[in-house]
CSV table of C-alpha atoms in Angstrom, one decimal:
chain,number,residue,atom,x,y,z
A,1,MET,CA,-20.7,-107.0,-138.4
A,2,LYS,CA,-23.4,-107.6,-140.9
A,3,ALA,CA,-26.5,-105.4,-141.3
A,4,SER,CA,-28.7,-108.3,-140.2
A,5,GLU,CA,-26.8,-108.5,-137.0
A,6,VAL,CA,-27.1,-104.8,-136.4
A,7,ARG,CA,-30.8,-104.9,-136.9
A,8,ASN,CA,-31.1,-107.4,-134.0
A,9,LEU,CA,-29.6,-104.9,-131.6
A,10,THR,CA,-31.5,-102.2,-129.7
A,11,ASN,CA,-30.8,-98.5,-130.4
A,12,ALA,CA,-28.9,-98.1,-127.2
A,13,GLU,CA,-26.7,-101.1,-128.0
A,14,ILE,CA,-26.0,-99.8,-131.5
A,15,GLU,CA,-25.0,-96.4,-130.1
A,16,GLU,CA,-22.7,-98.0,-127.6
A,17,ARG,CA,-21.1,-100.1,-130.4
A,18,ILE,CA,-20.7,-97.0,-132.5
A,19,ALA,CA,-18.8,-95.3,-129.7
A,20,GLN,CA,-16.6,-98.4,-129.3
A,21,GLU,CA,-15.8,-98.5,-133.0
A,22,LEU,CA,-14.9,-94.8,-133.1
A,23,ASP,CA,-12.5,-95.3,-130.2
A,24,GLN,CA,-11.0,-98.3,-132.0
A,25,MET,CA,-10.6,-96.2,-135.2
A,26,VAL,CA,-8.6,-93.6,-133.3
A,27,THR,CA,-6.4,-96.3,-131.9
A,28,LEU,CA,-6.0,-97.8,-135.4
A,29,HIS,CA,-5.1,-94.5,-136.9
A,30,PHE,CA,-2.4,-93.9,-134.3
A,31,GLN,CA,-1.0,-97.4,-134.8
A,32,HIS,CA,-1.0,-96.8,-138.6
A,33,ALA,CA,0.8,-93.4,-138.2
A,34,SER,CA,3.5,-95.0,-136.0
A,35,SER,CA,3.9,-98.0,-138.4
A,36,GLN,CA,2.7,-100.5,-135.8
A,37,LEU,CA,-0.5,-101.6,-137.7
A,38,THR,CA,0.2,-104.5,-140.0
A,39,ASP,CA,-3.4,-105.0,-141.3
A,40,THR,CA,-4.5,-101.6,-142.6
A,41,SER,CA,-7.8,-103.0,-143.8
A,42,LYS,CA,-9.0,-102.9,-140.2
A,43,ILE,CA,-9.4,-99.1,-140.5
A,44,ASN,CA,-11.8,-99.5,-143.5
A,45,LYS,CA,-13.7,-102.3,-141.8
A,46,ALA,CA,-14.3,-100.2,-138.7
A,47,ARG,CA,-15.4,-97.3,-140.8
A,48,ARG,CA,-17.8,-99.4,-142.7
A,49,ASP,CA,-19.2,-100.9,-139.5
A,50,VAL,CA,-19.9,-97.5,-138.1
A,51,ALA,CA,-21.6,-96.4,-141.3
A,52,ARG,CA,-23.7,-99.6,-141.3
A,53,MET,CA,-24.8,-99.0,-137.7
A,54,LYS,CA,-25.6,-95.3,-138.4
A,55,THR,CA,-27.7,-96.4,-141.5
A,56,VAL,CA,-29.8,-98.8,-139.4
A,57,LEU,CA,-30.4,-96.1,-136.8
A,58,ASN,CA,-31.4,-93.7,-139.5
A,59,GLU,CA,-33.8,-96.3,-141.0
A,60,ARG,CA,-35.4,-96.8,-137.7
A,61,GLU,CA,-35.7,-93.0,-137.2
A,62,ILE,CA,-37.4,-92.5,-140.5
A,63,SER,CA,-39.8,-95.4,-140.1
A,64,GLY,CA,-40.7,-94.1,-136.6
A,65,GLU,CA,-41.5,-90.7,-138.1
A,66,LYS,CA,-43.9,-92.2,-140.6
A,67,LYS,CA,-45.9,-94.1,-138.0
């Protein structure tokens, strides 16, 4: 998910997506540990998506404080 796509979502939707991605990351880590995960780059993609979404939330929080 690109940052421009994240910016089009509401805060509640972003927080919901963060929770989903974190759940998916746990599943991916278990699959990796049991050698069932063939594409290990999915872990990094999920981690970066979470970071991207948290960054957008933080940007909104900062801009809201300044107003």
